[in-house]
Amino acid sequence: MAHRWGMAIDLDRCTGCEACVAACHAENNIATVNADQAAKGRTMHWIHVERYWEGEFPNIRARFQPVLCQQCDAAPCEPVCPTYASYHNPEGLNAQVYNRCIGTRYCANACPYSVRYFNWFNPAWDKPLQLQLNPDVSVREVGVMEKCTFCNQRILAAEIKAKAENRELQDGEVKPACVQSCPPTAMVFGDLNDANSQVSRMAGSVRATILLEEVGTLPKVIYLERESSHGNE
Amino acid sequence: MERRTFLNFTILSGAALALEGCGNPGTQLVRFIPEEDLVPGVAVLKPSVCAMCSAGCGIQVRVMEGEAEVVRNGQFGIVKMGLAKKLAGNPEHPVSRGKLCARGEAGLQVAYNPDRIQHPLKRSGQRGSGKFTQVSWDEAIEELLTHLRPLASAHESKSIAFLTRPQRGQRAVLIERFLSGFDGAAWVRFEFFDDGVLRKANQLSFGYEQLPTVDLGHSGYVTSFGADFLGTWNSPVAQSAGYGKMRQNRSGVRGKFVQVESRVSQTGANADEWVAAHPGTEGLLALGIAHVILKEKLAHAETAGAAGALIEGWREGLPASSPEAIAWKTGVPPETITRLAREMAARSPAVAIVGGAPLAQTNGLFTALAVNALNALLGSVGKPGGLEFTPEAPLPAAKAGRDNSGEGKSGSVRALAQQILSGQPRPVEALLLHEANPVFATPLGWRVKEALEKVPFIASFGSFLDETSRLADLILPDHSFLESWVDDVPESGTTQSVVSVAPPAMRPLYDTRSLPDVLLDLGHRLGGHISEVLPWKSYEEMLQATLAPLAHHDGSIKTKDGGEFWNKIQEQGGWWSAEATAAPKAKAAASHFNAMKYQEAEFAGSAGEYPFYFLPYASQLFYDGRHANLPWMQEIPEVLSTGMWGTWVEINPRAAATLQIEQGDLVEVASPHGKVRAPVLLSPGIAPDLIAIPVGQGHEEYGRYASGRGANPIKVLAPQVEPTTGALAWAGTRVSITKVGKGELILLSGGPTQWSQEKIAR
């Protein structure tokens, strides 16, 4: 059976530490754009941590939620692409073929999660920062849309390795960069087609929810709601 | 011009340009013969030790073949070499256990930073002008020796000082032995967010002069007094791993977490219950909780042993600290105090943590002792789910190895400045400097810059020009940590005894040399005592020799054969003892220390003129400012503010409204000692009587990404200290805030949209 990759994020473990964001930058050759461009909203954080204030001082709390491409099964970004740059790959990922992309940005407009990022100019690294670039991931050019890939390069490498060793992939063998770094282990990655995988078990939790369920996008990122044991209980 | 002529013209001029490129040696790079065998496209994982903070996480460096412009034998050229591509936690390492924080991930941008110093430099302009000329290593070493030789002779009345960040492991041994060759040499270890107060308190309460390891994973109830333990304090990766387990790892048990502070920190945002206490009253609150536990006989006063005896009135049940008596001072309602005490006693194992701003007050030591006593009362010391202390490594350590506080009364940067300015007890003739940046990170009142300018000779070993190293006369640049032999002995974050060591993960890019190797070289050339205590030719040789005894201790490496042991320890990235079966008991604590009683924190500045408390807090991304030169850290939004690429002043929306200040207004924050300007961020998570600014920006000089960006809140601070330890009371200043302009740019990332706001608030 084909893999169906998914991620579970336990918001009761997430601490808002930003390790996933930094790890993603390092793994996926994400360019920094500088302060002027950032002011125009042109940063390209494939994953970012949203923060929600609740209440008023002193009864105040904040909640964190890492948001990345939700890898929807019914992805609004895919049918709108005139060049089939956004497509559904056989393992269920919302893939982006950079050299098909002509930069219409329809997909970004269609995405209800705002997790697709447009390259407004060619990325540049002050020498020798280009040495940090990961050779397994292509660098995107001006006019191209980019997004989280679930670290597809790591998935492919693990699949090739398992095939060469003539065995099945083990649960937990593939870890996207964000999952690998996550200090409190809030993020778990695995095969949703494998009922025994950790991600499948987490998806069955009573705390499991998906973002914007009412839009009907069928995401493969599952959030486990934060529990609350408030002081006055 | 016709099309044909135009084409001819462009072809010809293009060819001319290309030919010129061939003919001009300046535009050609030599291609060096590769120094290592590499398979293109195949990654190798090499162990190393993260150098981005003092936690000492073991890491794994993903190395792949690439082409780099490098300097070899003084010549620029291109070489195929193994290049670090990604950092991750070392799964075997007892501190990191395969995890890594945001700052650690950005270690790559230290090695590949475009503003790294690439070769030795000698000052050519006025001191502080930033004008340097390139010199060779031979010249640089010779120049340094002409200054060191006279000082290394016996009975010399002038001496040297070595100013570094806190150091551990064999690096600390090396520096200490090197300095033993100079009469009266001072080794000053400086870091702004220093934990010297807590180390001192732990020594007094428990007999361990070190930071605690908190077994969060097994804890039922965690109360943190101001410690940002999931962000920047102590060993954040290990503590975050424990936190995750505390929340969701035990069926049916979810530990409760209470945070006490006056501004919601990244850590506090995760609390089940967030308790706002007035700055400087956290110790009093701990006593109030202890009072209830004692009064309701939920535990006996004797349980707290030596830690309790340090608090006046402990045996009598702390009669002066009833919840009703302290409520108005702390701002915490009596019923909350009583309930917290009952919950803590009921949900064993319960643990209390203290760190950060509460200890950076004039009464900081008392606050730490009060929380320690509470911990002892809860029975959490040396128990699973409580506080433990990482066992010492079975190696000779530097005499002051554990005390890396750098804030003790002697050996502090403040004492050094006084010594330089007064010339007493002996004049400082030469200063050696490595990475510490006190000109950026000390209050103006300590006069550090003025003092350093008076030192006749300063040599810096750091990789970057910053506010302090800019004053150097000579720069002998270090390798980045990924290019160096690294070793460390973590102070906390594990209950195993750990000695981390690893060879360079990649070859150096530039004409740099590692600090330990330079010191060994200098020792040889100086001869005499120094060359006797430092007989090794290289740091590698020293590490192999000094770590060899570990082979005879039970631990992660089974072989007793010296050569095999040395190979194994490099492969693993260190040696660690087996997981402790029983936690070490508390040592007998110092008994000569008189019991202390609560005294109110003193704040610089009158409440009338300066109505706000001031909190300069450790930045999630820049820590104390050392990472402000890394573009990833600049562009990742700080999680609570979502701010990027700048500084903001946090104020409560209600307080701002009464002052008619709006989001984005440019304000001046002033104390009796200094002032800074930055735009306002209205933050609901801050007390109405508090102003907060993250530390890290406001560098005058720190490379292209940090220089001239934002404001430095440290320049507002009064030179207040905690009197016993001499540590800077960086949370003990009051400020005023005045609107000076409108419409300043404040850079926030997209931020939550309306739909997600509704979704999460369900």
mmCIF file of N, CA and C in Angstrom, chain B residues 299-359:
data_model
loop_
_atom_site.group_PDB
_atom_site.id
_atom_site.type_symbol
_atom_site.label_atom_id
_atom_site.label_comp_id
_atom_site.label_asym_id
_atom_site.label_seq_id
_atom_site.Cartn_x
_atom_site.Cartn_y
_atom_site.Cartn_z
ATOM 1 N N ALA B 299 3.776 19.407 55.527
ATOM 2 C CA ALA B 299 5.155 18.909 55.606
ATOM 3 C C ALA B 299 5.774 19.509 56.860
ATOM 4 N N HIS B 300 6.851 18.849 57.341
ATOM 5 C CA HIS B 300 7.504 19.346 58.550
ATOM 6 C C HIS B 300 8.635 20.303 58.195
ATOM 7 N N ALA B 301 8.844 21.291 59.048
ATOM 8 C CA ALA B 301 9.888 22.275 58.810
ATOM 9 C C ALA B 301 11.250 21.606 58.690
ATOM 10 N N GLU B 302 11.464 20.506 59.454
ATOM 11 C CA GLU B 302 12.782 19.846 59.449
ATOM 12 C C GLU B 302 13.104 19.228 58.090
ATOM 13 N N THR B 303 12.052 18.891 57.336
ATOM 14 C CA THR B 303 12.273 18.277 56.028
ATOM 15 C C THR B 303 13.221 19.123 55.189
ATOM 16 N N ALA B 304 13.142 20.434 55.361
ATOM 17 C CA ALA B 304 13.921 21.333 54.517
ATOM 18 C C ALA B 304 15.386 21.400 54.935
ATOM 19 N N GLY B 305 15.727 20.857 56.106
ATOM 20 C CA GLY B 305 17.120 20.757 56.523
ATOM 21 C C GLY B 305 17.879 22.063 56.416
ATOM 22 N N ALA B 306 19.100 21.959 55.869
ATOM 23 C CA ALA B 306 19.982 23.125 55.808
ATOM 24 C C ALA B 306 19.375 24.248 54.973
ATOM 25 N N ALA B 307 18.653 23.873 53.920
ATOM 26 C CA ALA B 307 18.074 24.907 53.052
ATOM 27 C C ALA B 307 17.052 25.746 53.824
ATOM 28 N N GLY B 308 16.305 25.086 54.709
ATOM 29 C CA GLY B 308 15.332 25.813 55.514
ATOM 30 C C GLY B 308 16.002 26.680 56.562
ATOM 31 N N ALA B 309 17.097 26.145 57.131
ATOM 32 C CA ALA B 309 17.786 26.876 58.197
ATOM 33 C C ALA B 309 18.344 28.210 57.712
ATOM 34 N N LEU B 310 18.479 28.380 56.412
ATOM 35 C CA LEU B 310 19.015 29.638 55.878
ATOM 36 C C LEU B 310 17.967 30.753 55.889
ATOM 37 N N ILE B 311 16.713 30.393 56.152
ATOM 38 C CA ILE B 311 15.640 31.383 56.123
ATOM 39 C C ILE B 311 15.230 31.709 57.558
ATOM 40 N N GLU B 312 15.277 32.975 57.888
ATOM 41 C CA GLU B 312 14.925 33.386 59.247
ATOM 42 C C GLU B 312 13.456 33.072 59.521
ATOM 43 N N GLY B 313 13.195 32.488 60.667
ATOM 44 C CA GLY B 313 11.818 32.189 61.054
ATOM 45 C C GLY B 313 11.281 30.896 60.484
ATOM 46 N N TRP B 314 12.142 30.093 59.835
ATOM 47 C CA TRP B 314 11.671 28.859 59.190
ATOM 48 C C TRP B 314 11.107 27.884 60.197
ATOM 49 N N ARG B 315 11.900 27.627 61.257
ATOM 50 C CA ARG B 315 11.458 26.653 62.262
ATOM 51 C C ARG B 315 10.170 27.101 62.946
ATOM 52 N N GLU B 316 9.998 28.391 63.034
ATOM 53 C CA GLU B 316 8.808 28.924 63.710
ATOM 54 C C GLU B 316 7.613 28.961 62.767
ATOM 55 N N GLY B 317 7.784 28.471 61.553
ATOM 56 C CA GLY B 317 6.657 28.414 60.626
ATOM 57 C C GLY B 317 6.427 29.722 59.873
ATOM 58 N N LEU B 318 7.479 30.528 59.756
ATOM 59 C CA LEU B 318 7.432 31.773 58.979
ATOM 60 C C LEU B 318 6.226 32.636 59.374
ATOM 61 N N PRO B 319 6.150 33.009 60.643
ATOM 62 C CA PRO B 319 4.950 33.717 61.124
ATOM 63 C C PRO B 319 4.691 35.031 60.380
ATOM 64 N N ALA B 320 5.733 35.667 59.868
ATOM 65 C CA ALA B 320 5.532 36.972 59.231
ATOM 66 C C ALA B 320 5.056 36.860 57.782
ATOM 67 N N SER B 321 4.988 35.625 57.269
ATOM 68 C CA SER B 321 4.722 35.475 55.829
ATOM 69 C C SER B 321 3.398 34.793 55.539
ATOM 70 N N SER B 322 2.393 35.069 56.336
ATOM 71 C CA SER B 322 1.094 34.471 56.037
ATOM 72 C C SER B 322 0.574 35.056 54.724
ATOM 73 N N PRO B 323 -0.269 34.311 54.006
ATOM 74 C CA PRO B 323 -0.774 34.805 52.718
ATOM 75 C C PRO B 323 -1.408 36.187 52.849
ATOM 76 N N GLU B 324 -2.114 36.409 53.955
ATOM 77 C CA GLU B 324 -2.766 37.711 54.135
ATOM 78 C C GLU B 324 -1.714 38.807 54.273
ATOM 79 N N ALA B 325 -0.612 38.485 55.000
ATOM 80 C CA ALA B 325 0.405 39.502 55.259
ATOM 81 C C ALA B 325 1.181 39.880 54.002
ATOM 82 N N ILE B 326 1.361 38.925 53.085
ATOM 83 C CA ILE B 326 2.214 39.213 51.926
ATOM 84 C C ILE B 326 1.410 39.561 50.679
ATOM 85 N N ALA B 327 0.093 39.402 50.756
ATOM 86 C CA ALA B 327 -0.713 39.569 49.543
ATOM 87 C C ALA B 327 -0.531 40.955 48.926
ATOM 88 N N TRP B 328 -0.570 41.985 49.763
ATOM 89 C CA TRP B 328 -0.495 43.336 49.198
ATOM 90 C C TRP B 328 0.879 43.636 48.621
ATOM 91 N N LYS B 329 1.904 43.021 49.216
ATOM 92 C CA LYS B 329 3.255 43.272 48.685
ATOM 93 C C LYS B 329 3.486 42.547 47.361
ATOM 94 N N THR B 330 3.040 41.287 47.298
ATOM 95 C CA THR B 330 3.308 40.499 46.095
ATOM 96 C C THR B 330 2.284 40.774 45.001
ATOM 97 N N GLY B 331 1.116 41.231 45.396
ATOM 98 C CA GLY B 331 0.048 41.421 44.412
ATOM 99 C C GLY B 331 -0.688 40.127 44.102
ATOM 100 N N VAL B 332 -0.420 39.065 44.870
ATOM 101 C CA VAL B 332 -1.096 37.784 44.651
ATOM 102 C C VAL B 332 -2.136 37.597 45.756
ATOM 103 N N PRO B 333 -3.393 37.339 45.392
ATOM 104 C CA PRO B 333 -4.451 37.202 46.395
ATOM 105 C C PRO B 333 -4.151 36.064 47.376
ATOM 106 N N PRO B 334 -4.504 36.233 48.658
ATOM 107 C CA PRO B 334 -4.199 35.206 49.659
ATOM 108 C C PRO B 334 -4.775 33.847 49.309
ATOM 109 N N GLU B 335 -5.991 33.839 48.733
ATOM 110 C CA GLU B 335 -6.591 32.531 48.431
ATOM 111 C C GLU B 335 -5.796 31.796 47.345
ATOM 112 N N THR B 336 -5.193 32.557 46.426
ATOM 113 C CA THR B 336 -4.353 31.916 45.396
ATOM 114 C C THR B 336 -3.129 31.287 46.052
ATOM 115 N N ILE B 337 -2.514 32.018 46.984
ATOM 116 C CA ILE B 337 -1.311 31.500 47.646
ATOM 117 C C ILE B 337 -1.645 30.207 48.391
ATOM 118 N N THR B 338 -2.752 30.237 49.123
ATOM 119 C CA THR B 338 -3.159 29.060 49.893
ATOM 120 C C THR B 338 -3.440 27.877 48.965
ATOM 121 N N ARG B 339 -4.147 28.147 47.877
ATOM 122 C CA ARG B 339 -4.487 27.059 46.957
ATOM 123 C C ARG B 339 -3.231 26.468 46.309
ATOM 124 N N LEU B 340 -2.304 27.356 45.879
ATOM 125 C CA LEU B 340 -1.077 26.854 45.266
ATOM 126 C C LEU B 340 -0.325 25.955 46.247
ATOM 127 N N ALA B 341 -0.256 26.375 47.506
ATOM 128 C CA ALA B 341 0.465 25.588 48.511
ATOM 129 C C ALA B 341 -0.179 24.206 48.671
ATOM 130 N N ARG B 342 -1.506 24.177 48.740
ATOM 131 C CA ARG B 342 -2.190 22.887 48.916
ATOM 132 C C ARG B 342 -1.994 21.992 47.701
ATOM 133 N N GLU B 343 -2.070 22.609 46.504
ATOM 134 C CA GLU B 343 -1.883 21.809 45.286
ATOM 135 C C GLU B 343 -0.478 21.219 45.232
ATOM 136 N N MET B 344 0.523 22.053 45.555
ATOM 137 C CA MET B 344 1.907 21.578 45.512
ATOM 138 C C MET B 344 2.108 20.403 46.449
ATOM 139 N N ALA B 345 1.548 20.521 47.645
ATOM 140 C CA ALA B 345 1.735 19.458 48.627
ATOM 141 C C ALA B 345 0.996 18.194 48.194
ATOM 142 N N ALA B 346 -0.112 18.369 47.471
ATOM 143 C CA ALA B 346 -0.931 17.209 47.111
ATOM 144 C C ALA B 346 -0.425 16.503 45.857
ATOM 145 N N ARG B 347 0.181 17.273 44.952
ATOM 146 C CA ARG B 347 0.521 16.672 43.652
ATOM 147 C C ARG B 347 1.999 16.343 43.546
ATOM 148 N N SER B 348 2.457 15.548 44.467
ATOM 149 C CA SER B 348 3.860 15.158 44.517
ATOM 150 C C SER B 348 4.180 14.235 43.327
ATOM 151 N N PRO B 349 5.380 14.253 42.772
ATOM 152 C CA PRO B 349 6.475 15.154 43.107
ATOM 153 C C PRO B 349 6.264 16.555 42.518
ATOM 154 N N ALA B 350 6.396 17.536 43.383
ATOM 155 C CA ALA B 350 6.262 18.924 42.949
ATOM 156 C C ALA B 350 7.635 19.580 43.019
ATOM 157 N N VAL B 351 7.913 20.447 42.066
ATOM 158 C CA VAL B 351 9.229 21.083 42.029
ATOM 159 C C VAL B 351 9.075 22.563 41.744
ATOM 160 N N ALA B 352 9.958 23.359 42.323
ATOM 161 C CA ALA B 352 9.966 24.798 42.053
ATOM 162 C C ALA B 352 11.278 25.164 41.367
ATOM 163 N N ILE B 353 11.197 26.061 40.393
ATOM 164 C CA ILE B 353 12.379 26.500 39.642
ATOM 165 C C ILE B 353 12.484 28.001 39.821
ATOM 166 N N VAL B 354 13.689 28.514 39.930
ATOM 167 C CA VAL B 354 13.846 29.962 39.994
ATOM 168 C C VAL B 354 15.002 30.376 39.088
ATOM 169 N N GLY B 355 14.819 31.468 38.376
ATOM 170 C CA GLY B 355 15.878 31.943 37.484
ATOM 171 C C GLY B 355 15.431 33.217 36.794
ATOM 172 N N GLY B 356 16.360 33.877 36.154
ATOM 173 C CA GLY B 356 16.020 35.076 35.388
ATOM 174 C C GLY B 356 15.804 36.287 36.260
ATOM 175 N N ALA B 357 14.794 37.096 35.914
ATOM 176 C CA ALA B 357 14.600 38.403 36.539
ATOM 177 C C ALA B 357 14.498 38.386 38.063
ATOM 178 N N PRO B 358 13.802 37.398 38.695
ATOM 179 C CA PRO B 358 13.709 37.445 40.161
ATOM 180 C C PRO B 358 15.073 37.438 40.848
ATOM 181 N N LEU B 359 16.068 36.814 40.203
ATOM 182 C CA LEU B 359 17.397 36.755 40.809
ATOM 183 C C LEU B 359 18.239 37.968 40.421
#
